[in-house]
mmCIF file of C-alpha atoms in Angstrom:
data_model
loop_
_atom_site.group_PDB
_atom_site.id
_atom_site.type_symbol
_atom_site.label_atom_id
_atom_site.label_comp_id
_atom_site.label_asym_id
_atom_site.label_seq_id
_atom_site.Cartn_x
_atom_site.Cartn_y
_atom_site.Cartn_z
ATOM 1 C CA MET A 41 110.819 106.213 73.337
ATOM 2 C CA ALA A 42 113.931 107.404 75.102
ATOM 3 C CA MET A 43 117.340 106.214 73.772
ATOM 4 C CA LYS A 44 118.956 103.389 75.776
ATOM 5 C CA ARG A 45 122.450 103.772 77.138
ATOM 6 C CA ALA A 46 123.877 100.681 75.473
ATOM 7 C CA ALA A 47 126.754 98.383 76.331
ATOM 8 C CA SER A 48 128.434 98.800 72.961
ATOM 9 C CA SER A 49 128.977 101.510 70.395
ATOM 10 C CA ALA A 50 127.180 99.386 67.778
ATOM 11 C CA THR A 51 124.038 99.388 69.864
ATOM 12 C CA ARG A 52 124.378 103.128 70.419
ATOM 13 C CA SER A 53 124.592 103.677 66.691
ATOM 14 C CA LEU A 54 121.525 101.542 66.062
ATOM 15 C CA LEU A 55 119.382 103.341 68.603
ATOM 16 C CA SER A 56 120.521 106.935 68.200
ATOM 17 C CA SER A 57 118.585 107.436 64.992
ATOM 18 C CA SER A 58 115.279 107.024 66.801
ATOM 19 C CA SER A 59 116.156 108.767 70.027
ATOM 20 C CA SER A 60 114.573 111.935 71.329
ATOM 21 C CA THR A 61 116.519 114.958 72.483
ATOM 22 C CA PHE A 62 113.943 115.304 75.248
ATOM 23 C CA SER A 63 114.688 111.956 76.879
ATOM 24 C CA ARG A 64 117.460 110.850 79.175
ATOM 25 C CA ASN A 65 119.409 107.809 78.134
ATOM 26 C CA LEU A 66 118.036 104.441 79.150
ATOM 27 C CA HIS A 67 120.362 101.576 79.930
ATOM 28 C CA ALA A 68 120.699 98.280 78.124
ATOM 29 C CA PRO A 69 118.372 95.537 79.384
ATOM 30 C CA ALA A 70 121.268 93.544 80.842
ATOM 31 C CA GLU A 71 122.571 96.397 82.982
ATOM 32 C CA ARG A 72 121.872 96.301 86.686
ATOM 33 C CA LYS A 73 119.303 98.885 87.702
ATOM 34 C CA LYS A 74 118.538 100.498 91.029
ATOM 35 C CA ILE A 75 114.824 100.725 91.716
ATOM 36 C CA VAL A 76 113.514 102.701 94.714
ATOM 37 C CA GLY A 77 109.975 102.186 95.961
ATOM 38 C CA VAL A 78 108.218 104.500 98.421
ATOM 39 C CA PHE A 79 105.143 102.978 100.070
ATOM 40 C CA TYR A 80 103.255 103.202 103.364
ATOM 41 C CA LYS A 81 104.282 100.852 106.173
ATOM 42 C CA GLY A 82 102.167 97.793 106.865
ATOM 43 C CA ASN A 83 103.484 97.411 110.422
ATOM 44 C CA GLU A 84 101.516 94.821 112.425
ATOM 45 C CA TYR A 85 99.014 94.425 109.574
ATOM 46 C CA ALA A 86 101.586 93.384 106.993
ATOM 47 C CA LYS A 87 101.411 89.665 107.812
ATOM 48 C CA LEU A 88 97.643 89.449 108.153
ATOM 49 C CA ASN A 89 96.964 89.130 104.442
ATOM 50 C CA PRO A 90 99.362 87.584 101.915
ATOM 51 C CA ASN A 91 97.881 89.814 99.207
ATOM 52 C CA PHE A 92 98.678 92.995 101.139
ATOM 53 C CA VAL A 93 101.389 93.942 98.640
ATOM 54 C CA GLY A 94 100.987 97.722 98.568
ATOM 55 C CA CYS A 95 102.940 98.338 101.775
ATOM 56 C CA VAL A 96 106.689 98.527 102.426
ATOM 57 C CA GLU A 97 106.759 94.951 103.644
ATOM 58 C CA GLY A 98 104.813 93.683 100.619
ATOM 59 C CA ALA A 99 106.977 95.730 98.227
ATOM 60 C CA LEU A 100 104.427 95.144 95.415
ATOM 61 C CA GLY A 101 105.401 91.462 95.432
ATOM 62 C CA ILE A 102 108.195 92.081 92.931
ATOM 63 C CA ARG A 103 111.344 91.865 95.057
ATOM 64 C CA GLU A 104 112.215 88.268 94.183
ATOM 65 C CA TRP A 105 111.591 88.905 90.486
ATOM 66 C CA LEU A 106 113.730 92.059 90.404
ATOM 67 C CA GLU A 107 116.596 90.575 92.376
ATOM 68 C CA SER A 108 116.567 87.398 90.261
ATOM 69 C CA LYS A 109 117.351 89.651 87.298
ATOM 70 C CA GLY A 110 120.251 91.246 89.142
ATOM 71 C CA HIS A 111 118.568 94.544 89.992
ATOM 72 C CA GLN A 112 118.757 96.360 93.314
ATOM 73 C CA TYR A 113 115.409 97.104 94.981
ATOM 74 C CA ILE A 114 115.236 99.588 97.849
ATOM 75 C CA VAL A 115 111.873 100.047 99.591
ATOM 76 C CA THR A 116 111.125 102.665 102.248
ATOM 77 C CA ASP A 117 108.405 104.826 103.720
ATOM 78 C CA ASP A 118 110.887 107.554 104.708
ATOM 79 C CA LYS A 119 110.349 110.336 102.184
ATOM 80 C CA GLU A 120 110.412 113.693 103.970
ATOM 81 C CA GLY A 121 113.431 115.980 104.063
ATOM 82 C CA SER A 122 116.944 115.946 102.702
ATOM 83 C CA ASN A 123 118.087 113.309 105.192
ATOM 84 C CA SER A 124 115.361 110.836 104.273
ATOM 85 C CA GLU A 125 116.029 107.372 102.907
ATOM 86 C CA LEU A 126 114.491 108.537 99.639
ATOM 87 C CA ASP A 127 117.011 111.360 99.251
ATOM 88 C CA LYS A 128 119.823 109.040 100.277
ATOM 89 C CA HIS A 129 119.074 106.669 97.382
ATOM 90 C CA LEU A 130 117.885 109.100 94.701
ATOM 91 C CA PRO A 131 121.287 110.177 93.274
ATOM 92 C CA ASP A 132 122.002 106.753 91.771
ATOM 93 C CA ALA A 133 118.437 105.481 91.313
ATOM 94 C CA HIS A 134 117.260 104.578 87.813
ATOM 95 C CA VAL A 135 113.567 104.087 88.637
ATOM 96 C CA LEU A 136 111.403 105.587 91.379
ATOM 97 C CA ILE A 137 108.076 103.980 92.219
ATOM 98 C CA SER A 138 105.633 105.848 94.438
ATOM 99 C CA THR A 139 101.928 105.767 95.243
ATOM 100 C CA PRO A 140 99.292 108.481 95.685
ATOM 101 C CA PHE A 141 98.528 107.043 99.139
ATOM 102 C CA HIS A 142 101.971 107.829 100.558
ATOM 103 C CA PRO A 143 103.362 110.115 97.868
ATOM 104 C CA ALA A 144 107.030 110.766 97.397
ATOM 105 C CA TYR A 145 106.995 114.412 96.345
ATOM 106 C CA VAL A 146 109.367 114.549 93.398
ATOM 107 C CA THR A 147 110.353 118.194 93.199
ATOM 108 C CA ALA A 148 112.549 119.909 90.640
ATOM 109 C CA GLU A 149 115.314 119.951 93.258
ATOM 110 C CA ARG A 150 115.090 116.187 93.731
ATOM 111 C CA ILE A 151 115.064 115.627 89.976
ATOM 112 C CA LYS A 152 118.300 117.622 89.629
ATOM 113 C CA LYS A 153 119.963 115.404 92.226
ATOM 114 C CA ALA A 154 118.829 112.188 90.527
ATOM 115 C CA LYS A 155 121.392 112.094 87.718
ATOM 116 C CA ASN A 156 120.671 108.482 86.725
ATOM 117 C CA LEU A 157 116.891 108.673 86.952
ATOM 118 C CA GLU A 158 115.048 107.423 83.872
ATOM 119 C CA LEU A 159 111.538 106.518 84.966
ATOM 120 C CA LEU A 160 108.998 107.712 87.533
ATOM 121 C CA LEU A 161 106.235 105.168 88.053
ATOM 122 C CA THR A 162 103.031 105.713 90.012
ATOM 123 C CA ALA A 163 101.635 102.513 91.505
ATOM 124 C CA GLY A 164 98.051 103.613 91.032
ATOM 125 C CA ILE A 165 96.695 106.654 89.236
ATOM 126 C CA GLY A 166 97.413 110.346 89.685
ATOM 127 C CA SER A 167 100.959 111.669 89.286
ATOM 128 C CA ASP A 168 100.570 115.204 90.624
ATOM 129 C CA HIS A 169 103.120 114.439 93.373
ATOM 130 C CA VAL A 170 105.705 114.808 90.599
ATOM 131 C CA ASP A 171 106.818 118.173 89.269
ATOM 132 C CA LEU A 172 105.753 117.194 85.760
ATOM 133 C CA LYS A 173 107.231 120.238 84.073
ATOM 134 C CA ALA A 174 110.628 119.601 85.638
ATOM 135 C CA ALA A 175 110.377 115.918 84.743
ATOM 136 C CA ALA A 176 109.596 116.773 81.123
ATOM 137 C CA GLU A 177 112.464 119.240 80.910
ATOM 138 C CA ALA A 178 114.826 116.610 82.352
ATOM 139 C CA GLY A 179 113.758 114.075 79.760
ATOM 140 C CA LEU A 180 112.217 111.701 82.269
ATOM 141 C CA THR A 181 109.383 109.323 81.523
ATOM 142 C CA VAL A 182 106.471 109.551 83.968
ATOM 143 C CA ALA A 183 103.856 106.837 83.853
ATOM 144 C CA GLU A 184 101.125 105.272 85.954
ATOM 145 C CA ILE A 185 98.961 102.170 86.016
ATOM 146 C CA THR A 186 95.935 103.659 84.301
ATOM 147 C CA GLY A 187 92.665 102.016 85.261
ATOM 148 C CA SER A 188 94.172 99.941 88.069
ATOM 149 C CA ASN A 189 92.000 101.305 90.860
ATOM 150 C CA VAL A 190 89.157 103.167 89.132
ATOM 151 C CA VAL A 191 86.536 100.662 90.338
ATOM 152 C CA SER A 192 87.864 100.942 93.891
ATOM 153 C CA VAL A 193 87.624 104.739 93.896
ATOM 154 C CA ALA A 194 84.181 104.860 92.261
ATOM 155 C CA GLU A 195 82.790 102.422 94.822
ATOM 156 C CA ASP A 196 84.262 104.504 97.648
ATOM 157 C CA GLU A 197 82.684 107.667 96.239
ATOM 158 C CA LEU A 198 79.267 105.993 96.258
ATOM 159 C CA LEU A 199 79.877 104.912 99.847
ATOM 160 C CA ARG A 200 80.690 108.453 100.968
ATOM 161 C CA ILE A 201 77.678 109.896 99.161
ATOM 162 C CA LEU A 202 75.393 107.526 101.064
ATOM 163 C CA VAL A 203 77.183 108.056 104.381
ATOM 164 C CA LEU A 204 76.693 111.826 104.125
ATOM 165 C CA VAL A 205 73.219 111.953 102.572
ATOM 166 C CA ARG A 206 71.832 109.424 105.079
ATOM 167 C CA ASN A 207 73.634 111.142 107.987
ATOM 168 C CA PHE A 208 75.150 107.815 108.976
ATOM 169 C CA LEU A 209 78.114 108.920 111.076
ATOM 170 C CA PRO A 210 76.212 110.521 113.998
ATOM 171 C CA GLY A 211 74.228 107.301 114.324
ATOM 172 C CA TYR A 212 77.374 105.221 114.370
ATOM 173 C CA HIS A 213 78.887 107.416 117.071
ATOM 174 C CA GLN A 214 75.695 107.126 119.117
ATOM 175 C CA ALA A 215 75.927 103.339 118.947
ATOM 176 C CA VAL A 216 79.582 103.400 120.032
ATOM 177 C CA ASN A 217 78.955 105.889 122.844
ATOM 178 C CA GLY A 218 75.900 104.128 124.300
ATOM 179 C CA GLU A 219 73.478 106.851 123.183
ATOM 180 C CA TRP A 220 70.049 106.691 121.531
ATOM 181 C CA ASN A 221 68.780 109.853 119.902
ATOM 182 C CA VAL A 222 66.865 109.146 116.690
ATOM 183 C CA ALA A 223 66.013 112.818 116.172
ATOM 184 C CA GLY A 224 69.695 113.740 116.243
ATOM 185 C CA ILE A 225 70.128 111.658 113.100
ATOM 186 C CA ALA A 226 66.790 111.833 111.302
ATOM 187 C CA HIS A 227 66.504 115.633 111.144
ATOM 188 C CA ARG A 228 69.087 115.753 108.333
ATOM 189 C CA ALA A 229 68.921 112.278 106.767
ATOM 190 C CA TYR A 230 67.602 112.005 103.192
ATOM 191 C CA ASP A 231 66.973 109.432 100.488
ATOM 192 C CA LEU A 232 69.315 109.446 97.518
ATOM 193 C CA GLU A 233 66.485 108.760 95.080
ATOM 194 C CA GLY A 234 65.365 111.844 93.195
ATOM 195 C CA LYS A 235 68.411 113.916 94.111
ATOM 196 C CA THR A 236 70.536 115.696 91.516
ATOM 197 C CA ILE A 237 74.115 114.504 91.496
ATOM 198 C CA GLY A 238 76.805 116.159 89.416
ATOM 199 C CA THR A 239 80.305 114.914 88.772
ATOM 200 C CA VAL A 240 83.003 117.446 87.977
ATOM 201 C CA GLY A 241 84.989 115.317 85.581
ATOM 202 C CA ALA A 242 83.701 112.226 83.797
ATOM 203 C CA GLY A 243 86.734 110.184 82.926
ATOM 204 C CA ARG A 244 87.111 106.540 83.897
ATOM 205 C CA ILE A 245 86.124 107.030 87.547
ATOM 206 C CA GLY A 246 83.401 109.572 86.824
ATOM 207 C CA LYS A 247 81.727 107.268 84.296
ATOM 208 C CA LEU A 248 81.884 104.303 86.672
ATOM 209 C CA LEU A 249 80.307 106.379 89.430
ATOM 210 C CA LEU A 250 77.476 107.531 87.166
ATOM 211 C CA GLN A 251 76.824 103.928 86.125
ATOM 212 C CA ARG A 252 76.597 102.875 89.775
ATOM 213 C CA LEU A 253 74.261 105.740 90.600
ATOM 214 C CA LYS A 254 71.790 104.923 87.827
ATOM 215 C CA PRO A 255 69.830 102.298 89.866
ATOM 216 C CA PHE A 256 69.233 104.917 92.578
ATOM 217 C CA ASN A 257 66.999 106.880 90.176
ATOM 218 C CA CYS A 258 68.900 110.126 90.561
ATOM 219 C CA ASN A 259 69.119 113.063 88.174
ATOM 220 C CA LEU A 260 72.670 112.700 86.856
ATOM 221 C CA LEU A 261 74.756 115.571 85.477
ATOM 222 C CA TYR A 262 78.367 115.753 84.411
ATOM 223 C CA TYR A 263 80.833 118.503 83.538
ATOM 224 C CA ASP A 264 83.928 117.550 81.557
ATOM 225 C CA ARG A 265 86.186 118.897 78.834
ATOM 226 C CA LEU A 266 84.941 116.057 76.631
ATOM 227 C CA LYS A 267 81.371 114.990 75.991
ATOM 228 C CA MET A 268 80.575 111.275 76.237
ATOM 229 C CA ASN A 269 79.503 109.509 73.089
ATOM 230 C CA ALA A 270 75.740 109.673 72.674
ATOM 231 C CA GLU A 271 75.168 105.950 73.164
ATOM 232 C CA LEU A 272 76.989 105.801 76.513
ATOM 233 C CA GLU A 273 75.357 109.024 77.672
ATOM 234 C CA LYS A 274 71.936 107.542 76.920
ATOM 235 C CA GLU A 275 72.807 104.245 78.609
ATOM 236 C CA ILE A 276 73.911 105.983 81.800
ATOM 237 C CA GLY A 277 71.161 108.570 81.660
ATOM 238 C CA ALA A 278 73.494 111.483 82.370
ATOM 239 C CA LYS A 279 73.211 115.002 81.004
ATOM 240 C CA PHE A 280 76.244 116.985 79.842
ATOM 241 C CA GLU A 281 76.720 120.442 81.370
ATOM 242 C CA GLU A 282 78.922 122.850 79.411
ATOM 243 C CA ASP A 283 79.248 125.416 82.217
ATOM 244 C CA LEU A 284 80.538 124.313 85.619
ATOM 245 C CA ASP A 285 79.180 127.344 87.445
ATOM 246 C CA ALA A 286 75.766 126.797 85.889
ATOM 247 C CA MET A 287 75.735 123.145 86.989
ATOM 248 C CA LEU A 288 76.689 123.684 90.621
ATOM 249 C CA PRO A 289 73.457 125.343 91.870
ATOM 250 C CA LYS A 290 71.442 122.436 90.417
ATOM 251 C CA CYS A 291 73.217 119.762 92.436
ATOM 252 C CA ASP A 292 72.316 118.241 95.784
ATOM 253 C CA VAL A 293 75.558 116.268 95.626
ATOM 254 C CA ILE A 294 78.788 117.238 93.865
ATOM 255 C CA VAL A 295 81.565 114.714 93.264
ATOM 256 C CA ILE A 296 85.051 115.759 92.177
ATOM 257 C CA ASN A 297 86.602 113.515 89.533
ATOM 258 C CA MET A 298 89.309 115.577 87.853
ATOM 259 C CA PRO A 299 93.105 115.522 88.057
ATOM 260 C CA LEU A 300 95.069 118.142 89.944
ATOM 261 C CA THR A 301 96.702 120.515 87.469
ATOM 262 C CA GLU A 302 97.748 124.147 87.487
ATOM 263 C CA GLN A 303 94.247 124.956 86.224
ATOM 264 C CA THR A 304 92.324 122.910 88.804
ATOM 265 C CA ARG A 305 94.392 123.746 91.889
ATOM 266 C CA GLY A 306 92.142 125.739 94.223
ATOM 267 C CA LEU A 307 89.270 125.525 91.718
ATOM 268 C CA PHE A 308 86.721 125.288 94.519
ATOM 269 C CA ASP A 309 87.497 128.501 96.358
ATOM 270 C CA LYS A 310 85.171 130.586 98.519
ATOM 271 C CA ASN A 311 83.447 132.155 95.506
ATOM 272 C CA ARG A 312 82.810 128.907 93.679
ATOM 273 C CA ILE A 313 81.561 127.143 96.806
ATOM 274 C CA ALA A 314 79.129 130.026 97.306
ATOM 275 C CA LYS A 315 77.603 129.163 93.915
ATOM 276 C CA CYS A 316 76.644 125.712 95.175
ATOM 277 C CA LYS A 317 73.184 125.051 96.564
ATOM 278 C CA LYS A 318 72.913 125.627 100.325
ATOM 279 C CA GLY A 319 73.037 122.239 102.005
ATOM 280 C CA VAL A 320 75.067 120.617 99.233
ATOM 281 C CA VAL A 321 77.085 117.468 99.895
ATOM 282 C CA ILE A 322 80.565 117.369 98.348
ATOM 283 C CA VAL A 323 82.651 114.229 97.863
ATOM 284 C CA ASN A 324 86.253 114.547 96.741
ATOM 285 C CA ASN A 325 88.391 111.477 96.160
ATOM 286 C CA ALA A 326 90.350 113.241 93.405
ATOM 287 C CA ARG A 327 92.922 115.542 95.001
ATOM 288 C CA GLY A 328 92.653 117.660 98.139
ATOM 289 C CA ALA A 329 94.349 120.703 96.622
ATOM 290 C CA ILE A 330 91.471 121.160 94.166
ATOM 291 C CA MET A 331 89.716 122.624 97.198
ATOM 292 C CA ASP A 332 90.561 125.761 99.109
ATOM 293 C CA THR A 333 91.210 124.210 102.520
ATOM 294 C CA GLN A 334 89.832 126.986 104.696
ATOM 295 C CA ALA A 335 86.918 127.731 102.376
ATOM 296 C CA ILE A 336 85.672 124.142 102.745
ATOM 297 C CA ALA A 337 86.108 124.195 106.519
ATOM 298 C CA ASP A 338 84.221 127.513 106.760
ATOM 299 C CA ALA A 339 81.412 126.302 104.495
ATOM 300 C CA CYS A 340 80.938 123.157 106.576
ATOM 301 C CA THR A 341 80.909 125.228 109.777
ATOM 302 C CA SER A 342 78.336 127.668 108.396
ATOM 303 C CA GLY A 343 76.151 124.864 107.022
ATOM 304 C CA HIS A 344 76.358 126.031 103.435
ATOM 305 C CA VAL A 345 78.010 122.662 102.785
ATOM 306 C CA ALA A 346 75.972 120.036 104.632
ATOM 307 C CA GLY A 347 78.717 117.443 104.435
ATOM 308 C CA TYR A 348 82.153 116.982 102.937
ATOM 309 C CA GLY A 349 83.769 113.616 102.448
ATOM 310 C CA GLY A 350 86.876 112.263 100.816
ATOM 311 C CA ASP A 351 90.205 110.575 101.339
ATOM 312 C CA VAL A 352 92.520 113.131 99.747
ATOM 313 C CA TRP A 353 94.248 115.984 101.546
ATOM 314 C CA PRO A 354 96.324 118.907 100.241
ATOM 315 C CA VAL A 355 99.433 117.338 101.798
ATOM 316 C CA GLN A 356 99.733 113.689 102.737
ATOM 317 C CA PRO A 357 99.990 112.505 105.442
ATOM 318 C CA ALA A 358 97.772 115.334 106.660
ATOM 319 C CA PRO A 359 99.004 117.362 109.657
ATOM 320 C CA LYS A 360 97.334 116.516 112.962
ATOM 321 C CA ASP A 361 95.972 120.048 113.192
ATOM 322 C CA HIS A 362 94.512 120.144 109.672
ATOM 323 C CA PRO A 363 91.154 122.003 109.800
ATOM 324 C CA TRP A 364 89.331 119.265 107.884
ATOM 325 C CA ARG A 365 89.831 116.939 110.845
ATOM 326 C CA PHE A 366 87.677 119.180 113.036
ATOM 327 C CA MET A 367 84.986 120.599 110.754
ATOM 328 C CA PRO A 368 81.419 119.378 111.350
ATOM 329 C CA ASN A 369 79.657 116.765 109.220
ATOM 330 C CA HIS A 370 82.692 115.405 107.456
ATOM 331 C CA ALA A 371 83.469 111.891 106.227
ATOM 332 C CA MET A 372 87.222 112.185 105.828
ATOM 333 C CA THR A 373 89.695 109.312 106.028
ATOM 334 C CA PRO A 374 93.331 108.805 105.109
ATOM 335 C CA HIS A 375 93.938 108.196 101.401
ATOM 336 C CA ILE A 376 92.518 104.668 101.125
ATOM 337 C CA SER A 377 89.937 104.508 98.334
ATOM 338 C CA GLY A 378 92.310 103.298 95.633
ATOM 339 C CA THR A 379 94.380 100.894 97.710
ATOM 340 C CA THR A 380 91.990 98.037 98.397
ATOM 341 C CA ILE A 381 93.584 94.602 98.237
ATOM 342 C CA ASP A 382 92.071 94.111 94.782
ATOM 343 C CA ALA A 383 93.492 97.422 93.596
ATOM 344 C CA GLN A 384 96.910 96.629 95.065
ATOM 345 C CA LEU A 385 97.082 93.393 93.107
ATOM 346 C CA ARG A 386 96.137 95.213 89.914
ATOM 347 C CA TYR A 387 98.621 98.045 90.262
ATOM 348 C CA ALA A 388 101.369 95.703 91.464
ATOM 349 C CA ALA A 389 100.894 93.581 88.338
ATOM 350 C CA GLY A 390 100.902 96.753 86.250
ATOM 351 C CA VAL A 391 104.155 97.966 87.789
ATOM 352 C CA LYS A 392 105.824 94.616 87.096
ATOM 353 C CA ASP A 393 104.650 94.673 83.485
ATOM 354 C CA MET A 394 105.880 98.226 82.927
ATOM 355 C CA LEU A 395 109.243 97.582 84.554
ATOM 356 C CA ASP A 396 109.660 94.551 82.329
ATOM 357 C CA ARG A 397 108.851 96.666 79.273
ATOM 358 C CA HIS A 398 111.281 99.333 80.463
ATOM 359 C CA PHE A 399 114.105 96.828 80.907
ATOM 360 C CA ARG A 400 113.436 95.494 77.411
ATOM 361 C CA GLY A 401 113.317 98.978 75.892
ATOM 362 C CA GLU A 402 109.666 98.615 74.889
ATOM 363 C CA ASP A 403 106.941 101.259 74.912
ATOM 364 C CA PHE A 404 104.233 101.315 77.559
ATOM 365 C CA PRO A 405 100.529 101.300 76.716
ATOM 366 C CA GLU A 406 99.949 104.832 75.467
ATOM 367 C CA GLN A 407 97.285 105.636 78.072
ATOM 368 C CA ASN A 408 99.798 104.995 80.877
ATOM 369 C CA TYR A 409 102.120 107.851 79.911
ATOM 370 C CA ILE A 410 101.943 111.092 81.850
ATOM 371 C CA VAL A 411 105.191 112.494 80.448
ATOM 372 C CA LYS A 412 106.685 111.026 77.299
ATOM 373 C CA GLU A 413 109.516 112.532 75.284
ATOM 374 C CA GLY A 414 109.120 115.919 76.936
ATOM 375 C CA GLN A 415 105.356 116.116 76.409
ATOM 376 C CA LEU A 416 102.686 116.055 79.105
ATOM 377 C CA ALA A 417 99.530 113.993 78.743
ATOM 378 C CA THR A 418 96.571 116.093 77.633
ATOM 379 C CA GLN A 419 94.805 116.035 81.015
ATOM 380 C CA TYR A 420 97.841 117.709 82.641
ATOM 381 C CA ARG A 421 98.350 120.429 80.020
#
């Protein structure tokens, strides 16, 4: 745990013996903190649901609590460029809260400017918008609300699998456009039953997806750095694959469930996509940069990939001219899978709990750390 910057020399003396040279000083619980939150704007939708807390207007529902304790809470959606509200408030911020859905990209340059920064919190899961190496070197703590939206994402993955396998979208567009062409849908619509589905990564979300797929009577495969325990593997009915490239040609559907790291960035390039079965469906709710952008667009255009769906893009918000917007047979949306109302309430509660622990100088649940005392969590190494 990082050493707190105390209000008295006696407190400093007490805490210094357990401090880490990797960690920036934390302040005493009574000291006023500046917390900056970066979220997407709710606009006209903000007032439609009192539980819509994940937007700027909702501010995670913690404004009154923070201000009652004397802290300053700045919330914005303006995160791009050196003149942004984020950059304006970073130099004296103690805590930065961001989300994967509207990520504040915390670069090494921004970290250098943030002299008072102690804690980077992700309201959700996935902290690749932070330069983790720079954060570790600066002695920052990086943490997220592990498990807060895994059900939400797994359910969304199942939705996109069905949308693509059943060729749902052309039918929807026909209904909207006043058309009726059954053949235009049916010629490439399939049942899910009996298909081979492989997940690349079988952590919390991957396991939940496999459990939800079991009733569909599919052939389930998974590739991961860790093998499930035998009892869970038997319960789910999934088979472990040691070699990713050997698994890919077996799969009718491939789902990406791994974090974005230096090792996984661009993992699915032109050569790896070519190893997939012709007509494969790919669903990616993990991170867009795991895919080679143009390679996916080309594979969808050629038909080698029969459909690609997901809610993650290499940069978010995605540019209006991004090639994934225009490729055929896609089921892309903005980054929404992990920010259902239920998920928002879970990660908002998690943020409040972790801020409270931080103010008190207490440790977080171990699984929530991404960077602690200069060390990266194993999945990011």
